[in-house]
Amino acid sequence: MASTDLDTSKAYSPWRQRMGMWDRKASPYLYIAPFFIVFAIFGLFPIIYTAVISLMDWDTIRNSGEYIGFANFDYVLNDRKFWVSLRNTFSIFLLSSIPQLIIATFIAAMLDHHLKARTFWRMGVLVPYVVMPVAVALIFSQLYADEYGLVNHWLGMVGIDPIAWHKEVIPSHVAIASMVNFRWIGYNALIMLAAMQAIPRELYEAAALDGASKARRFFSVTLPQIRPTFIFVIITSTIGGLQIFDEPRMFDTAGNGGADQQWLTITMYMYNTGWGELNFGRASAIAWLLFLIIIVFGLLNFWLTRRFVSSDQSGSK
């Protein structure tokens, strides 16, 4: 009986070995395959589809088009609205991302200390992030109302004349940037906090023994250690800032970016071209121009990351 079991195990051992080898080689690809399948359907296919439409005079009724080459790109690049929307997008991005990163880093540094009810405070900074962007935009558009807004009321109490938030360029950008900061400061602060908590505590103890103050420890220990995470937050904030849509769209009831396109962004310009003018060819061209702009910033981030990492390695050596 024992010999029979032994013979059976020997007969099945090569098959089991082949199955085990196949499992080790193929299972990693099977595990990641669903992501790539979903990406190909909902990500890669729309990119290729818009690239084809951007080269056509697309008819939305017949769902077909005539090839016209780069005429759509030529029209967009010579359209004043494109350059105005590009200016507004970068202006809102700078007014939101720079204060956002500074405040998020400061909040993360405070949360990294031994505070009472730390879980409460860490969850609290994330609450604005889970609020719907439309709700935030509606509330802030009322706060920044030209005639009866609460912000102008506060300014009047200190003797400052009311500001035309919906009529002037810079005030409208400041108002929209404040919405973006309200939603994303807490999110970025938690990312910074995770990086700060990964810093070995021995570095702080050694710096304290050397007589370094808290501010010196922050600038000499904390910031260099979280540099890769800081670069990651910068590039994600840049991509999000270039794609901003909800806040400027809901800043007034019309949703057209102002009477003179004071806060018209690239994504709003693309939306108005596609669904307002029903010109999907030009909208696709705008989408591809925005895609190329984001690629440029991604390559810039890659270059900065390699430069900073190489400088860290040379410094450690």
PDB file of C-alpha atoms in Angstrom:
ATOM      1  CA  MET A   1       0.000   0.000   0.000  1.00  0.00           C
ATOM      2  CA  ALA A   2       2.834   2.328   0.823  1.00  0.00           C
ATOM      3  CA  SER A   3       4.567   1.597  -2.462  1.00  0.00           C
ATOM      4  CA  THR A   4       1.372   2.445  -4.384  1.00  0.00           C
ATOM      5  CA  ASP A   5       1.125   5.851  -2.717  1.00  0.00           C
ATOM      6  CA  LEU A   6       4.768   6.499  -3.464  1.00  0.00           C
ATOM      7  CA  ASP A   7       4.300   5.624  -7.129  1.00  0.00           C
ATOM      8  CA  THR A   8       1.256   7.913  -7.348  1.00  0.00           C
ATOM      9  CA  SER A   9       3.169  10.835  -5.852  1.00  0.00           C
ATOM     10  CA  LYS A  10       6.013  10.263  -8.309  1.00  0.00           C
ATOM     11  CA  ALA A  11       3.561  10.177 -11.219  1.00  0.00           C
ATOM     12  CA  TYR A  12       2.017  13.491 -10.266  1.00  0.00           C
ATOM     13  CA  SER A  13       5.170  15.300  -9.178  1.00  0.00           C
ATOM     14  CA  PRO A  14       6.263  16.495 -12.666  1.00  0.00           C
ATOM     15  CA  TRP A  15       2.757  17.860 -13.344  1.00  0.00           C
ATOM     16  CA  ARG A  16       2.723  19.606 -10.001  1.00  0.00           C
ATOM     17  CA  GLN A  17       6.119  21.071 -10.686  1.00  0.00           C
ATOM     18  CA  ARG A  18       4.953  22.419 -14.045  1.00  0.00           C
ATOM     19  CA  MET A  19       1.824  23.908 -12.453  1.00  0.00           C
ATOM     20  CA  GLY A  20       3.899  25.470  -9.704  1.00  0.00           C
ATOM     21  CA  MET A  21       6.316  26.945 -12.224  1.00  0.00           C
ATOM     22  CA  TRP A  22       3.428  28.261 -14.347  1.00  0.00           C
ATOM     23  CA  ASP A  23       1.830  29.780 -11.259  1.00  0.00           C
ATOM     24  CA  ARG A  24       5.028  31.582 -10.290  1.00  0.00           C
ATOM     25  CA  LYS A  25       5.501  32.971 -13.811  1.00  0.00           C
ATOM     26  CA  ALA A  26       1.930  33.775 -14.843  1.00  0.00           C
ATOM     27  CA  SER A  27       0.138  34.694 -11.613  1.00  0.00           C
ATOM     28  CA  PRO A  28       1.783  38.156 -11.244  1.00  0.00           C
ATOM     29  CA  TYR A  29       0.570  39.083 -14.740  1.00  0.00           C
ATOM     30  CA  LEU A  30      -2.928  37.795 -13.963  1.00  0.00           C
ATOM     31  CA  TYR A  31      -3.069  39.874 -10.780  1.00  0.00           C
ATOM     32  CA  ILE A  32      -2.206  43.126 -12.557  1.00  0.00           C
ATOM     33  CA  ALA A  33      -4.122  42.356 -15.753  1.00  0.00           C
ATOM     34  CA  PRO A  34      -7.487  43.797 -14.531  1.00  0.00           C
ATOM     35  CA  PHE A  35      -5.916  47.225 -14.039  1.00  0.00           C
ATOM     36  CA  PHE A  36      -4.454  47.302 -17.538  1.00  0.00           C
ATOM     37  CA  ILE A  37      -7.703  46.035 -19.061  1.00  0.00           C
ATOM     38  CA  VAL A  38      -9.715  48.768 -17.327  1.00  0.00           C
ATOM     39  CA  PHE A  39      -7.092  51.360 -18.252  1.00  0.00           C
ATOM     40  CA  ALA A  40      -7.146  50.273 -21.898  1.00  0.00           C
ATOM     41  CA  ILE A  41     -10.941  50.627 -22.042  1.00  0.00           C
ATOM     42  CA  PHE A  42     -11.431  53.827 -20.045  1.00  0.00           C
ATOM     43  CA  GLY A  43      -8.024  55.473 -20.427  1.00  0.00           C
ATOM     44  CA  LEU A  44      -6.047  54.445 -23.479  1.00  0.00           C
ATOM     45  CA  PHE A  45      -8.977  54.163 -25.878  1.00  0.00           C
ATOM     46  CA  PRO A  46     -10.317  57.703 -25.144  1.00  0.00           C
ATOM     47  CA  ILE A  47      -6.806  59.114 -25.634  1.00  0.00           C
ATOM     48  CA  ILE A  48      -6.479  57.467 -29.053  1.00  0.00           C
ATOM     49  CA  TYR A  49     -10.066  58.361 -29.958  1.00  0.00           C
ATOM     50  CA  THR A  50      -9.609  62.064 -29.141  1.00  0.00           C
ATOM     51  CA  ALA A  51      -6.347  62.065 -31.078  1.00  0.00           C
ATOM     52  CA  VAL A  52      -8.216  60.869 -34.172  1.00  0.00           C
ATOM     53  CA  ILE A  53     -11.113  63.315 -33.692  1.00  0.00           C
ATOM     54  CA  SER A  54      -8.724  66.234 -33.182  1.00  0.00           C
ATOM     55  CA  LEU A  55      -7.615  65.795 -36.798  1.00  0.00           C
ATOM     56  CA  MET A  56     -11.169  65.874 -38.167  1.00  0.00           C
ATOM     57  CA  ASP A  57     -14.064  68.230 -38.718  1.00  0.00           C
ATOM     58  CA  TRP A  58     -16.311  66.088 -36.570  1.00  0.00           C
ATOM     59  CA  ASP A  59     -20.072  65.955 -37.145  1.00  0.00           C
ATOM     60  CA  THR A  60     -21.819  65.110 -33.890  1.00  0.00           C
ATOM     61  CA  ILE A  61     -25.107  64.249 -35.616  1.00  0.00           C
ATOM     62  CA  ARG A  62     -23.706  61.729 -38.093  1.00  0.00           C
ATOM     63  CA  ASN A  63     -20.971  60.696 -35.624  1.00  0.00           C
ATOM     64  CA  SER A  64     -18.378  60.937 -38.375  1.00  0.00           C
ATOM     65  CA  GLY A  65     -15.944  63.506 -39.651  1.00  0.00           C
ATOM     66  CA  GLU A  66     -13.758  64.724 -42.494  1.00  0.00           C
ATOM     67  CA  TYR A  67     -10.002  64.715 -42.148  1.00  0.00           C
ATOM     68  CA  ILE A  68      -8.617  68.266 -41.978  1.00  0.00           C
ATOM     69  CA  GLY A  69      -5.155  67.672 -40.521  1.00  0.00           C
ATOM     70  CA  PHE A  70      -3.952  70.121 -37.868  1.00  0.00           C
ATOM     71  CA  ALA A  71      -6.539  72.803 -38.673  1.00  0.00           C
ATOM     72  CA  ASN A  72      -8.185  72.397 -35.262  1.00  0.00           C
ATOM     73  CA  PHE A  73      -4.858  72.919 -33.496  1.00  0.00           C
ATOM     74  CA  ASP A  74      -4.145  75.941 -35.667  1.00  0.00           C
ATOM     75  CA  TYR A  75      -7.518  77.469 -34.803  1.00  0.00           C
ATOM     76  CA  VAL A  76      -7.105  76.863 -31.074  1.00  0.00           C
ATOM     77  CA  LEU A  77      -3.565  78.259 -30.955  1.00  0.00           C
ATOM     78  CA  ASN A  78      -4.765  81.416 -32.722  1.00  0.00           C
ATOM     79  CA  ASP A  79      -7.836  81.819 -30.533  1.00  0.00           C
ATOM     80  CA  ARG A  80      -7.638  84.518 -27.864  1.00  0.00           C
ATOM     81  CA  LYS A  81      -9.711  82.434 -25.462  1.00  0.00           C
ATOM     82  CA  PHE A  82      -7.075  79.707 -25.384  1.00  0.00           C
ATOM     83  CA  TRP A  83      -4.312  82.053 -24.281  1.00  0.00           C
ATOM     84  CA  VAL A  84      -6.604  83.808 -21.800  1.00  0.00           C
ATOM     85  CA  SER A  85      -7.619  80.438 -20.329  1.00  0.00           C
ATOM     86  CA  LEU A  86      -3.962  79.396 -20.209  1.00  0.00           C
ATOM     87  CA  ARG A  87      -3.095  82.601 -18.320  1.00  0.00           C
ATOM     88  CA  ASN A  88      -5.984  82.105 -15.909  1.00  0.00           C
ATOM     89  CA  THR A  89      -5.100  78.455 -15.327  1.00  0.00           C
ATOM     90  CA  PHE A  90      -1.492  79.200 -14.428  1.00  0.00           C
ATOM     91  CA  SER A  91      -2.489  82.192 -12.313  1.00  0.00           C
ATOM     92  CA  ILE A  92      -4.990  80.170 -10.266  1.00  0.00           C
ATOM     93  CA  PHE A  93      -2.470  77.339 -10.038  1.00  0.00           C
ATOM     94  CA  LEU A  94       0.238  79.594  -8.588  1.00  0.00           C
ATOM     95  CA  LEU A  95      -2.156  81.334  -6.185  1.00  0.00           C
ATOM     96  CA  SER A  96      -3.391  77.988  -4.897  1.00  0.00           C
ATOM     97  CA  SER A  97      -0.415  75.614  -5.012  1.00  0.00           C
ATOM     98  CA  ILE A  98       2.252  77.809  -3.391  1.00  0.00           C
ATOM     99  CA  PRO A  99       0.227  78.728  -0.250  1.00  0.00           C
ATOM    100  CA  GLN A 100      -1.234  75.231  -0.242  1.00  0.00           C
ATOM    101  CA  LEU A 101       2.151  73.516  -0.026  1.00  0.00           C
ATOM    102  CA  ILE A 102       3.472  75.931   2.607  1.00  0.00           C
ATOM    103  CA  ILE A 103       0.405  75.628   4.849  1.00  0.00           C
ATOM    104  CA  ALA A 104       0.179  71.849   4.357  1.00  0.00           C
ATOM    105  CA  THR A 105       3.826  71.418   5.381  1.00  0.00           C
ATOM    106  CA  PHE A 106       3.287  73.578   8.474  1.00  0.00           C
ATOM    107  CA  ILE A 107       0.151  71.641   9.496  1.00  0.00           C
ATOM    108  CA  ALA A 108       1.947  68.321   8.954  1.00  0.00           C
ATOM    109  CA  ALA A 109       4.806  69.507  11.167  1.00  0.00           C
ATOM    110  CA  MET A 110       2.317  70.413  13.905  1.00  0.00           C
ATOM    111  CA  LEU A 111       0.533  67.068  13.617  1.00  0.00           C
ATOM    112  CA  ASP A 112       3.876  65.275  13.840  1.00  0.00           C
ATOM    113  CA  HIS A 113       4.263  66.470  17.424  1.00  0.00           C
ATOM    114  CA  HIS A 114       2.838  64.661  20.441  1.00  0.00           C
ATOM    115  CA  LEU A 115      -0.593  66.296  20.495  1.00  0.00           C
ATOM    116  CA  LYS A 116      -3.552  65.250  22.556  1.00  0.00           C
ATOM    117  CA  ALA A 117      -6.308  63.581  20.502  1.00  0.00           C
ATOM    118  CA  ARG A 118      -3.957  63.234  17.536  1.00  0.00           C
ATOM    119  CA  THR A 119      -6.375  60.977  15.645  1.00  0.00           C
ATOM    120  CA  PHE A 120      -9.115  63.605  15.928  1.00  0.00           C
ATOM    121  CA  TRP A 121      -6.923  66.366  14.516  1.00  0.00           C
ATOM    122  CA  ARG A 122      -5.569  64.182  11.718  1.00  0.00           C
ATOM    123  CA  MET A 123      -9.055  63.162  10.676  1.00  0.00           C
ATOM    124  CA  GLY A 124     -10.261  66.745  11.017  1.00  0.00           C
ATOM    125  CA  VAL A 125      -7.870  68.140   8.431  1.00  0.00           C
ATOM    126  CA  LEU A 126      -9.237  65.625   5.920  1.00  0.00           C
ATOM    127  CA  VAL A 127     -12.881  66.671   6.316  1.00  0.00           C
ATOM    128  CA  PRO A 128     -12.763  69.461   3.666  1.00  0.00           C
ATOM    129  CA  TYR A 129     -11.401  66.957   1.147  1.00  0.00           C
ATOM    130  CA  VAL A 130     -14.503  64.742   1.370  1.00  0.00           C
ATOM    131  CA  VAL A 131     -16.877  67.675   0.834  1.00  0.00           C
ATOM    132  CA  MET A 132     -18.307  67.742  -2.673  1.00  0.00           C
ATOM    133  CA  PRO A 133     -16.515  70.298  -4.897  1.00  0.00           C
ATOM    134  CA  VAL A 134     -19.855  71.675  -6.073  1.00  0.00           C
ATOM    135  CA  ALA A 135     -20.926  72.336  -2.478  1.00  0.00           C
ATOM    136  CA  VAL A 136     -17.620  74.073  -1.726  1.00  0.00           C
ATOM    137  CA  ALA A 137     -17.916  76.208  -4.863  1.00  0.00           C
ATOM    138  CA  LEU A 138     -21.492  77.221  -4.062  1.00  0.00           C
ATOM    139  CA  ILE A 139     -20.610  78.216  -0.494  1.00  0.00           C
ATOM    140  CA  PHE A 140     -17.491  80.158  -1.461  1.00  0.00           C
ATOM    141  CA  SER A 141     -19.233  81.887  -4.360  1.00  0.00           C
ATOM    142  CA  GLN A 142     -21.652  83.295  -1.806  1.00  0.00           C
ATOM    143  CA  LEU A 143     -18.860  84.245   0.570  1.00  0.00           C
ATOM    144  CA  TYR A 144     -17.184  86.170  -2.251  1.00  0.00           C
ATOM    145  CA  ALA A 145     -20.355  87.776  -3.580  1.00  0.00           C
ATOM    146  CA  ASP A 146     -19.757  91.318  -4.838  1.00  0.00           C
ATOM    147  CA  GLU A 147     -22.674  93.050  -3.121  1.00  0.00           C
ATOM    148  CA  TYR A 148     -23.639  91.000  -0.071  1.00  0.00           C
ATOM    149  CA  GLY A 149     -20.735  88.594   0.425  1.00  0.00           C
ATOM    150  CA  LEU A 150     -19.448  87.892   3.906  1.00  0.00           C
ATOM    151  CA  VAL A 151     -15.838  88.582   2.892  1.00  0.00           C
ATOM    152  CA  ASN A 152     -16.695  92.087   1.681  1.00  0.00           C
ATOM    153  CA  HIS A 153     -18.642  92.607   4.900  1.00  0.00           C
ATOM    154  CA  TRP A 154     -15.548  91.747   6.931  1.00  0.00           C
ATOM    155  CA  LEU A 155     -13.412  94.033   4.782  1.00  0.00           C
ATOM    156  CA  GLY A 156     -15.889  96.860   5.306  1.00  0.00           C
ATOM    157  CA  MET A 157     -15.607  96.438   9.080  1.00  0.00           C
ATOM    158  CA  VAL A 158     -11.888  97.269   8.889  1.00  0.00           C
ATOM    159  CA  GLY A 159     -12.385 100.170   6.481  1.00  0.00           C
ATOM    160  CA  ILE A 160     -11.521  98.423   3.198  1.00  0.00           C
ATOM    161  CA  ASP A 161     -13.677  99.089   0.155  1.00  0.00           C
ATOM    162  CA  PRO A 162     -15.641  96.137  -1.239  1.00  0.00           C
ATOM    163  CA  ILE A 163     -13.813  94.084  -3.866  1.00  0.00           C
ATOM    164  CA  ALA A 164     -15.443  93.083  -7.156  1.00  0.00           C
ATOM    165  CA  TRP A 165     -14.633  89.390  -6.855  1.00  0.00           C
ATOM    166  CA  HIS A 166     -16.633  88.454  -9.968  1.00  0.00           C
ATOM    167  CA  LYS A 167     -15.547  91.354 -12.194  1.00  0.00           C
ATOM    168  CA  GLU A 168     -11.786  91.707 -11.774  1.00  0.00           C
ATOM    169  CA  VAL A 169      -9.179  89.152 -12.821  1.00  0.00           C
ATOM    170  CA  ILE A 170      -6.881  88.794  -9.792  1.00  0.00           C
ATOM    171  CA  PRO A 171      -9.645  88.923  -7.131  1.00  0.00           C
ATOM    172  CA  SER A 172     -11.567  86.188  -8.953  1.00  0.00           C
ATOM    173  CA  HIS A 173      -8.414  84.056  -9.102  1.00  0.00           C
ATOM    174  CA  VAL A 174      -7.807  84.589  -5.390  1.00  0.00           C
ATOM    175  CA  ALA A 175     -11.370  83.541  -4.582  1.00  0.00           C
ATOM    176  CA  ILE A 176     -11.142  80.376  -6.677  1.00  0.00           C
ATOM    177  CA  ALA A 177      -7.683  79.577  -5.279  1.00  0.00           C
ATOM    178  CA  SER A 178      -9.105  79.777  -1.760  1.00  0.00           C
ATOM    179  CA  MET A 179     -11.635  77.088  -2.687  1.00  0.00           C
ATOM    180  CA  VAL A 180      -8.864  74.845  -3.980  1.00  0.00           C
ATOM    181  CA  ASN A 181      -6.783  75.415  -0.863  1.00  0.00           C
ATOM    182  CA  PHE A 182      -9.752  74.667   1.385  1.00  0.00           C
ATOM    183  CA  ARG A 183     -10.195  71.237  -0.190  1.00  0.00           C
ATOM    184  CA  TRP A 184      -6.598  70.129  -0.731  1.00  0.00           C
ATOM    185  CA  ILE A 185      -4.524  71.496   2.152  1.00  0.00           C
ATOM    186  CA  GLY A 186      -5.587  68.739   4.542  1.00  0.00           C
ATOM    187  CA  TYR A 187      -5.045  66.004   1.962  1.00  0.00           C
ATOM    188  CA  ASN A 188      -1.505  67.159   1.200  1.00  0.00           C
ATOM    189  CA  ALA A 189      -0.831  67.662   4.905  1.00  0.00           C
ATOM    190  CA  LEU A 190      -1.549  63.988   5.599  1.00  0.00           C
ATOM    191  CA  ILE A 191       0.822  62.928   2.804  1.00  0.00           C
ATOM    192  CA  MET A 192       3.521  65.149   4.301  1.00  0.00           C
ATOM    193  CA  LEU A 193       2.760  63.771   7.747  1.00  0.00           C
ATOM    194  CA  ALA A 194       3.247  60.188   6.556  1.00  0.00           C
ATOM    195  CA  ALA A 195       6.662  61.151   5.183  1.00  0.00           C
ATOM    196  CA  MET A 196       7.623  62.952   8.397  1.00  0.00           C
ATOM    197  CA  GLN A 197       6.698  59.976  10.554  1.00  0.00           C
ATOM    198  CA  ALA A 198       9.030  57.791   8.499  1.00  0.00           C
ATOM    199  CA  ILE A 199      12.023  59.938   9.495  1.00  0.00           C
ATOM    200  CA  PRO A 200      14.176  58.170  12.120  1.00  0.00           C
ATOM    201  CA  ARG A 201      13.793  59.853  15.500  1.00  0.00           C
ATOM    202  CA  GLU A 202      17.518  59.404  16.098  1.00  0.00           C
ATOM    203  CA  LEU A 203      18.221  62.221  13.647  1.00  0.00           C
ATOM    204  CA  TYR A 204      16.192  64.655  15.747  1.00  0.00           C
ATOM    205  CA  GLU A 205      17.822  63.457  18.942  1.00  0.00           C
ATOM    206  CA  ALA A 206      21.298  63.903  17.472  1.00  0.00           C
ATOM    207  CA  ALA A 207      20.411  67.383  16.215  1.00  0.00           C
ATOM    208  CA  ALA A 208      19.007  68.321  19.636  1.00  0.00           C
ATOM    209  CA  LEU A 209      22.196  67.139  21.329  1.00  0.00           C
ATOM    210  CA  ASP A 210      24.166  69.360  18.949  1.00  0.00           C
ATOM    211  CA  GLY A 211      22.134  72.328  20.158  1.00  0.00           C
ATOM    212  CA  ALA A 212      19.887  72.762  17.115  1.00  0.00           C
ATOM    213  CA  SER A 213      16.631  74.595  17.749  1.00  0.00           C
ATOM    214  CA  LYS A 214      13.241  73.327  16.595  1.00  0.00           C
ATOM    215  CA  ALA A 215      13.311  75.599  13.563  1.00  0.00           C
ATOM    216  CA  ARG A 216      16.830  74.459  12.661  1.00  0.00           C
ATOM    217  CA  ARG A 217      15.817  70.804  13.038  1.00  0.00           C
ATOM    218  CA  PHE A 218      12.855  71.417  10.746  1.00  0.00           C
ATOM    219  CA  PHE A 219      14.897  73.021   7.968  1.00  0.00           C
ATOM    220  CA  SER A 220      18.006  70.830   8.345  1.00  0.00           C
ATOM    221  CA  VAL A 221      16.415  67.449   9.103  1.00  0.00           C
ATOM    222  CA  THR A 222      12.722  67.380   8.214  1.00  0.00           C
ATOM    223  CA  LEU A 223      12.696  69.136   4.846  1.00  0.00           C
ATOM    224  CA  PRO A 224      15.683  67.235   3.354  1.00  0.00           C
ATOM    225  CA  GLN A 225      14.203  63.919   4.479  1.00  0.00           C
ATOM    226  CA  ILE A 226      10.772  64.550   2.939  1.00  0.00           C
ATOM    227  CA  ARG A 227      12.143  66.016  -0.300  1.00  0.00           C
ATOM    228  CA  PRO A 228      10.957  63.132  -2.572  1.00  0.00           C
ATOM    229  CA  THR A 229       7.478  63.302  -1.056  1.00  0.00           C
ATOM    230  CA  PHE A 230       7.492  67.081  -1.416  1.00  0.00           C
ATOM    231  CA  ILE A 231       8.305  66.741  -5.110  1.00  0.00           C
ATOM    232  CA  PHE A 232       5.499  64.207  -5.492  1.00  0.00           C
ATOM    233  CA  VAL A 233       3.022  66.592  -3.891  1.00  0.00           C
ATOM    234  CA  ILE A 234       4.253  69.408  -6.135  1.00  0.00           C
ATOM    235  CA  ILE A 235       3.675  67.464  -9.350  1.00  0.00           C
ATOM    236  CA  THR A 236       0.258  66.146  -8.261  1.00  0.00           C
ATOM    237  CA  SER A 237      -0.770  69.670  -7.277  1.00  0.00           C
ATOM    238  CA  THR A 238       0.448  70.902 -10.643  1.00  0.00           C
ATOM    239  CA  ILE A 239      -1.563  68.311 -12.554  1.00  0.00           C
ATOM    240  CA  GLY A 240      -4.642  69.043 -10.450  1.00  0.00           C
ATOM    241  CA  GLY A 241      -4.173  72.786 -10.888  1.00  0.00           C
ATOM    242  CA  LEU A 242      -3.937  72.463 -14.671  1.00  0.00           C
ATOM    243  CA  GLN A 243      -7.136  70.404 -14.729  1.00  0.00           C
ATOM    244  CA  ILE A 244      -9.178  72.636 -12.416  1.00  0.00           C
ATOM    245  CA  PHE A 245     -12.817  72.750 -13.482  1.00  0.00           C
ATOM    246  CA  ASP A 246     -15.426  72.451 -10.713  1.00  0.00           C
ATOM    247  CA  GLU A 247     -14.497  75.538  -8.720  1.00  0.00           C
ATOM    248  CA  PRO A 248     -14.371  78.066 -11.593  1.00  0.00           C
ATOM    249  CA  ARG A 249     -17.369  76.445 -13.259  1.00  0.00           C
ATOM    250  CA  MET A 250     -19.546  76.982 -10.173  1.00  0.00           C
ATOM    251  CA  PHE A 251     -18.140  80.393  -9.243  1.00  0.00           C
ATOM    252  CA  ASP A 252     -21.152  82.088 -10.830  1.00  0.00           C
ATOM    253  CA  THR A 253     -24.555  80.991 -12.106  1.00  0.00           C
ATOM    254  CA  ALA A 254     -23.613  81.240 -15.799  1.00  0.00           C
ATOM    255  CA  GLY A 255     -20.584  78.977 -15.608  1.00  0.00           C
ATOM    256  CA  ASN A 256     -18.824  80.588 -18.571  1.00  0.00           C
ATOM    257  CA  GLY A 257     -15.736  81.897 -16.812  1.00  0.00           C
ATOM    258  CA  GLY A 258     -16.911  85.477 -16.392  1.00  0.00           C
ATOM    259  CA  ALA A 259     -18.234  88.124 -18.762  1.00  0.00           C
ATOM    260  CA  ASP A 260     -14.733  88.747 -20.151  1.00  0.00           C
ATOM    261  CA  GLN A 261     -13.314  85.264 -19.387  1.00  0.00           C
ATOM    262  CA  GLN A 262     -11.757  86.560 -16.153  1.00  0.00           C
ATOM    263  CA  TRP A 263     -11.473  83.049 -14.656  1.00  0.00           C
ATOM    264  CA  LEU A 264     -11.941  80.847 -17.731  1.00  0.00           C
ATOM    265  CA  THR A 265      -9.618  77.831 -17.411  1.00  0.00           C
ATOM    266  CA  ILE A 266      -8.397  75.429 -20.079  1.00  0.00           C
ATOM    267  CA  THR A 267     -10.763  72.657 -19.030  1.00  0.00           C
ATOM    268  CA  MET A 268     -13.698  75.092 -19.048  1.00  0.00           C
ATOM    269  CA  TYR A 269     -12.655  76.308 -22.485  1.00  0.00           C
ATOM    270  CA  MET A 270     -12.529  72.690 -23.657  1.00  0.00           C
ATOM    271  CA  TYR A 271     -15.941  71.940 -22.112  1.00  0.00           C
ATOM    272  CA  ASN A 272     -17.573  75.017 -23.644  1.00  0.00           C
ATOM    273  CA  THR A 273     -16.082  74.200 -27.047  1.00  0.00           C
ATOM    274  CA  GLY A 274     -17.215  70.583 -26.961  1.00  0.00           C
ATOM    275  CA  TRP A 275     -20.660  70.818 -25.367  1.00  0.00           C
ATOM    276  CA  GLY A 276     -21.447  74.499 -25.880  1.00  0.00           C
ATOM    277  CA  GLU A 277     -20.380  74.847 -29.519  1.00  0.00           C
ATOM    278  CA  LEU A 278     -20.698  71.095 -30.243  1.00  0.00           C
ATOM    279  CA  ASN A 279     -17.285  71.153 -31.894  1.00  0.00           C
ATOM    280  CA  PHE A 280     -15.688  67.952 -30.664  1.00  0.00           C
ATOM    281  CA  GLY A 281     -12.747  68.263 -33.053  1.00  0.00           C
ATOM    282  CA  ARG A 282     -11.530  71.515 -31.509  1.00  0.00           C
ATOM    283  CA  ALA A 283     -12.335  70.261 -28.012  1.00  0.00           C
ATOM    284  CA  SER A 284     -10.187  67.200 -28.655  1.00  0.00           C
ATOM    285  CA  ALA A 285      -7.378  69.448 -29.888  1.00  0.00           C
ATOM    286  CA  ILE A 286      -7.613  71.459 -26.647  1.00  0.00           C
ATOM    287  CA  ALA A 287      -7.539  68.235 -24.643  1.00  0.00           C
ATOM    288  CA  TRP A 288      -4.371  67.127 -26.422  1.00  0.00           C
ATOM    289  CA  LEU A 289      -2.697  70.492 -25.908  1.00  0.00           C
ATOM    290  CA  LEU A 290      -3.496  70.233 -22.196  1.00  0.00           C
ATOM    291  CA  PHE A 291      -2.158  66.679 -22.214  1.00  0.00           C
ATOM    292  CA  LEU A 292       1.120  67.865 -23.732  1.00  0.00           C
ATOM    293  CA  ILE A 293       1.411  70.648 -21.153  1.00  0.00           C
ATOM    294  CA  ILE A 294       0.970  68.099 -18.358  1.00  0.00           C
ATOM    295  CA  ILE A 295       3.581  65.838 -19.997  1.00  0.00           C
ATOM    296  CA  VAL A 296       6.047  68.738 -20.000  1.00  0.00           C
ATOM    297  CA  PHE A 297       5.507  69.259 -16.277  1.00  0.00           C
ATOM    298  CA  GLY A 298       5.845  65.519 -15.704  1.00  0.00           C
ATOM    299  CA  LEU A 299       9.196  65.457 -17.487  1.00  0.00           C
ATOM    300  CA  LEU A 300      10.268  68.520 -15.523  1.00  0.00           C
ATOM    301  CA  ASN A 301       9.354  66.732 -12.306  1.00  0.00           C
ATOM    302  CA  PHE A 302      11.315  63.649 -13.409  1.00  0.00           C
ATOM    303  CA  TRP A 303      14.363  65.808 -14.090  1.00  0.00           C
ATOM    304  CA  LEU A 304      14.083  67.591 -10.754  1.00  0.00           C
ATOM    305  CA  THR A 305      13.624  64.302  -8.937  1.00  0.00           C
ATOM    306  CA  ARG A 306      16.737  62.777 -10.500  1.00  0.00           C
ATOM    307  CA  ARG A 307      18.696  65.925  -9.756  1.00  0.00           C
ATOM    308  CA  PHE A 308      17.667  66.051  -6.111  1.00  0.00           C
ATOM    309  CA  VAL A 309      18.216  62.327  -5.581  1.00  0.00           C
ATOM    310  CA  SER A 310      21.651  62.496  -7.146  1.00  0.00           C
ATOM    311  CA  SER A 311      22.548  65.486  -4.959  1.00  0.00           C
ATOM    312  CA  ASP A 312      21.380  63.577  -1.871  1.00  0.00           C
ATOM    313  CA  GLN A 313      23.516  60.583  -2.802  1.00  0.00           C
ATOM    314  CA  SER A 314      26.579  62.725  -3.442  1.00  0.00           C
ATOM    315  CA  GLY A 315      26.019  64.537  -0.160  1.00  0.00           C
ATOM    316  CA  SER A 316      25.730  61.295   1.772  1.00  0.00           C
ATOM    317  CA  LYS A 317      28.953  60.027   0.200  1.00  0.00           C
TER     318      LYS A 317
END
